[in-house]
Amino acid sequence: MTKTIDYFFSIGSPWAFIGLEPFAALAKEQGATIRPHVIPLIEENGGIYSRNRPEARRAYWIRDLKRWAALRGKVLNFDNRAALSDPSPAGLMVAAAIETDEDWLKLAAALQEAFWVRGEDIGKADVRRAIAIAAGFDSAALDEHGQSDAVAALQKASFEAARTAGVFGVPTYRYQDELYWGQDSLPFLERHLRGEKLAA
């Protein structure tokens, strides 16, 4: 039986970035198909953007993120991030790759690496297009398709699937209707994929 994992994520999430490689490796190892959904946080389900959290929690969030990044072999760039544009348009480019059945995983990794490691402003069209070209994509076509009705419909469907399932934050993995929130939940997802699901 085919194993299918719904993967809810955003390009602007550092947690999605540092968990992307181990998640992709896990899915490959288990012969699982990834069904990707580019979504924002779902505030009505309890998602809270970092900018809206108390300072003490924001400070801990950064320390914990640095610890996990080091564990995953990543060094994140936290300098001058307030000057960077909203990365949502880069998410639409990835959604366009999903909708046209291109290698969205490769594109997402390239954009997130640029954003979180090198501090590049992927919210700007010329920046993200250059990254996509270097990764082997027709960046102009993907960027334009990201504004299409087809991608808008895909985004709406992804959001509704996430909201209905109870997703609130990213990344979230859903396997056999069980949700696993956060890249630190990958060990639980792995056990489930192996048929060793823990009791709820």
Tab-separated table of C-alpha atoms in Angstrom:
chain	number	residue	atom	x	y	z
A	1	MET	CA	0.000	0.000	0.000
A	2	THR	CA	1.309	3.423	-0.939
A	3	LYS	CA	2.260	5.627	1.986
A	4	THR	CA	1.246	9.247	1.465
A	5	ILE	CA	2.314	12.086	3.745
A	6	ASP	CA	0.612	15.463	3.554
A	7	TYR	CA	3.302	18.067	4.137
A	8	PHE	CA	2.093	21.503	5.248
A	9	PHE	CA	4.855	24.122	5.129
A	10	SER	CA	5.887	27.629	4.183
A	11	ILE	CA	9.053	28.973	2.607
A	12	GLY	CA	9.343	31.576	5.366
A	13	SER	CA	9.490	29.002	8.168
A	14	PRO	CA	13.005	28.312	9.484
A	15	TRP	CA	11.685	25.133	11.096
A	16	ALA	CA	10.419	23.892	7.742
A	17	PHE	CA	13.834	24.652	6.275
A	18	ILE	CA	15.948	22.813	8.826
A	19	GLY	CA	13.574	19.857	8.780
A	20	LEU	CA	13.263	19.594	4.990
A	21	GLU	CA	16.292	17.403	4.282
A	22	PRO	CA	15.669	14.868	7.056
A	23	PHE	CA	11.977	14.715	6.148
A	24	ALA	CA	12.725	14.116	2.470
A	25	ALA	CA	15.258	11.446	3.418
A	26	LEU	CA	12.740	9.757	5.717
A	27	ALA	CA	10.035	9.728	3.048
A	28	LYS	CA	12.462	8.237	0.521
A	29	GLU	CA	13.663	5.603	2.974
A	30	GLN	CA	10.091	4.573	3.737
A	31	GLY	CA	8.954	4.645	0.107
A	32	ALA	CA	6.424	7.346	0.956
A	33	THR	CA	4.925	9.893	-1.405
A	34	ILE	CA	4.927	13.510	-0.223
A	35	ARG	CA	1.810	15.547	-1.000
A	36	PRO	CA	2.941	19.170	-0.476
A	37	HIS	CA	0.809	22.098	0.669
A	38	VAL	CA	2.225	25.625	0.864
A	39	ILE	CA	0.248	27.408	3.565
A	40	PRO	CA	0.514	30.266	6.073
A	41	LEU	CA	0.054	29.742	9.798
A	42	ILE	CA	-3.610	29.193	10.562
A	43	GLU	CA	-4.377	31.661	13.313
A	44	GLU	CA	-7.970	30.526	13.776
A	45	ASN	CA	-6.580	27.109	14.773
A	46	GLY	CA	-4.080	28.631	17.190
A	47	GLY	CA	-1.097	29.470	15.009
A	48	ILE	CA	0.911	32.415	16.374
A	49	TYR	CA	3.433	34.318	14.281
A	50	SER	CA	6.758	34.984	15.978
A	51	ARG	CA	6.234	38.743	15.722
A	52	ASN	CA	3.106	38.430	17.866
A	53	ARG	CA	4.744	36.493	20.694
A	54	PRO	CA	6.016	38.009	23.958
A	55	GLU	CA	9.695	38.945	23.905
A	56	ALA	CA	10.681	36.210	26.362
A	57	ARG	CA	9.175	33.590	24.108
A	58	ARG	CA	10.752	35.127	20.999
A	59	ALA	CA	14.169	35.054	22.665
A	60	TYR	CA	13.762	31.392	23.591
A	61	TRP	CA	12.480	30.616	20.077
A	62	ILE	CA	15.709	31.968	18.564
A	63	ARG	CA	17.947	30.085	21.011
A	64	ASP	CA	16.080	26.839	20.403
A	65	LEU	CA	16.129	27.382	16.650
A	66	LYS	CA	19.900	27.847	16.714
A	67	ARG	CA	20.311	24.637	18.713
A	68	TRP	CA	18.181	22.648	16.292
A	69	ALA	CA	19.858	24.232	13.261
A	70	ALA	CA	23.266	23.177	14.586
A	71	LEU	CA	21.954	19.667	15.174
A	72	ARG	CA	20.726	19.593	11.564
A	73	GLY	CA	24.040	20.927	10.245
A	74	LYS	CA	22.725	24.395	9.382
A	75	VAL	CA	23.913	27.874	10.335
A	76	LEU	CA	21.068	30.365	10.069
A	77	ASN	CA	21.553	34.043	9.319
A	78	PHE	CA	19.606	36.268	11.716
A	79	ASP	CA	21.213	39.560	10.673
A	80	ASN	CA	19.083	42.347	9.188
A	81	ARG	CA	16.068	40.092	8.716
A	82	ALA	CA	13.663	42.958	9.373
A	83	ALA	CA	14.867	44.519	6.118
A	84	LEU	CA	13.873	41.486	4.064
A	85	SER	CA	10.638	41.427	2.091
A	86	ASP	CA	7.725	39.101	2.784
A	87	PRO	CA	8.813	35.715	1.333
A	88	SER	CA	5.222	34.750	0.425
A	89	PRO	CA	5.762	35.359	-3.322
A	90	ALA	CA	8.520	32.737	-3.205
A	91	GLY	CA	5.939	30.378	-1.723
A	92	LEU	CA	3.706	31.045	-4.716
A	93	MET	CA	6.595	30.131	-6.992
A	94	VAL	CA	6.917	26.804	-5.175
A	95	ALA	CA	3.144	26.311	-5.370
A	96	ALA	CA	3.425	26.893	-9.114
A	97	ALA	CA	6.072	24.159	-9.296
A	98	ILE	CA	3.729	21.849	-7.391
A	99	GLU	CA	0.796	22.670	-9.684
A	100	THR	CA	2.865	22.020	-12.828
A	101	ASP	CA	4.400	18.826	-11.409
A	102	GLU	CA	7.967	20.140	-11.322
A	103	ASP	CA	10.608	19.390	-8.686
A	104	TRP	CA	9.097	21.564	-5.961
A	105	LEU	CA	11.341	19.989	-3.317
A	106	LYS	CA	14.502	21.139	-5.082
A	107	LEU	CA	13.077	24.635	-5.591
A	108	ALA	CA	11.885	24.950	-1.989
A	109	ALA	CA	15.291	23.880	-0.685
A	110	ALA	CA	17.093	26.395	-2.909
A	111	LEU	CA	14.845	29.285	-1.888
A	112	GLN	CA	14.953	28.440	1.814
A	113	GLU	CA	18.729	28.035	1.758
A	114	ALA	CA	19.035	31.475	0.182
A	115	PHE	CA	16.632	33.049	2.656
A	116	TRP	CA	17.748	31.428	5.898
A	117	VAL	CA	21.458	30.800	5.368
A	118	ARG	CA	22.540	33.625	3.068
A	119	GLY	CA	19.905	36.190	4.064
A	120	GLU	CA	18.844	36.850	0.463
A	121	ASP	CA	15.645	38.801	-0.127
A	122	ILE	CA	13.538	36.169	-1.908
A	123	GLY	CA	10.505	38.424	-1.620
A	124	LYS	CA	12.005	40.355	-4.537
A	125	ALA	CA	11.274	38.915	-7.970
A	126	ASP	CA	14.775	39.371	-9.389
A	127	VAL	CA	16.361	37.639	-6.392
A	128	ARG	CA	14.112	34.583	-6.315
A	129	ARG	CA	14.186	34.276	-10.096
A	130	ALA	CA	17.987	34.190	-10.080
A	131	ILE	CA	17.913	31.467	-7.414
A	132	ALA	CA	15.400	29.441	-9.400
A	133	ILE	CA	17.432	29.793	-12.606
A	134	ALA	CA	20.568	28.585	-10.803
A	135	ALA	CA	18.560	25.570	-9.609
A	136	GLY	CA	17.558	24.766	-13.193
A	137	PHE	CA	14.022	26.187	-13.386
A	138	ASP	CA	12.269	28.514	-15.822
A	139	SER	CA	11.901	31.115	-13.115
A	140	ALA	CA	9.910	33.695	-15.075
A	141	ALA	CA	7.326	31.106	-16.096
A	142	LEU	CA	6.997	29.808	-12.530
A	143	ASP	CA	6.733	33.303	-11.070
A	144	GLU	CA	4.032	34.203	-13.568
A	145	HIS	CA	2.170	30.941	-13.022
A	146	GLY	CA	2.240	31.670	-9.307
A	147	GLN	CA	-0.287	34.442	-10.012
A	148	SER	CA	-2.616	32.171	-12.004
A	149	ASP	CA	-6.112	31.018	-11.119
A	150	ALA	CA	-4.877	27.422	-11.042
A	151	VAL	CA	-2.352	28.183	-8.311
A	152	ALA	CA	-4.882	30.296	-6.421
A	153	ALA	CA	-7.260	27.320	-6.440
A	154	LEU	CA	-4.475	25.001	-5.277
A	155	GLN	CA	-3.588	27.373	-2.444
A	156	LYS	CA	-7.199	27.620	-1.357
A	157	ALA	CA	-7.575	23.840	-1.371
A	158	SER	CA	-4.360	23.417	0.629
A	159	PHE	CA	-5.459	25.971	3.205
A	160	GLU	CA	-8.870	24.373	3.608
A	161	ALA	CA	-7.354	20.892	3.900
A	162	ALA	CA	-5.020	22.170	6.614
A	163	ARG	CA	-7.687	24.115	8.484
A	164	THR	CA	-10.122	21.219	8.454
A	165	ALA	CA	-7.446	18.779	9.610
A	166	GLY	CA	-6.592	20.988	12.598
A	167	VAL	CA	-3.222	22.203	11.355
A	168	PHE	CA	-2.095	25.454	12.959
A	169	GLY	CA	1.675	25.701	12.469
A	170	VAL	CA	4.350	24.724	9.973
A	171	PRO	CA	5.827	22.363	9.241
A	172	THR	CA	3.110	19.825	9.957
A	173	TYR	CA	3.108	16.284	8.629
A	174	ARG	CA	-0.085	14.235	8.294
A	175	TYR	CA	-0.005	10.494	7.853
A	176	GLN	CA	-3.134	8.348	8.096
A	177	ASP	CA	-4.994	11.355	9.556
A	178	GLU	CA	-2.471	11.721	12.388
A	179	LEU	CA	-0.818	15.154	12.686
A	180	TYR	CA	2.807	15.705	13.638
A	181	TRP	CA	3.657	19.361	14.182
A	182	GLY	CA	7.228	20.581	13.966
A	183	GLN	CA	10.396	19.091	12.545
A	184	ASP	CA	11.184	17.783	16.027
A	185	SER	CA	8.218	15.410	15.569
A	186	LEU	CA	9.943	13.540	12.747
A	187	PRO	CA	10.921	10.633	15.051
A	188	PHE	CA	7.227	10.077	15.815
A	189	LEU	CA	6.353	10.228	12.123
A	190	GLU	CA	9.122	7.720	11.439
A	191	ARG	CA	7.726	5.282	13.986
A	192	HIS	CA	4.260	5.652	12.489
A	193	LEU	CA	5.586	5.008	8.987
A	194	ARG	CA	7.270	1.874	10.329
A	195	GLY	CA	3.961	0.685	11.775
A	196	GLU	CA	4.886	1.543	15.357
A	197	LYS	CA	2.409	4.365	15.942
A	198	LEU	CA	2.378	5.519	19.539
A	199	ALA	CA	-0.896	5.587	21.429
A	200	ALA	CA	-2.670	8.955	21.295
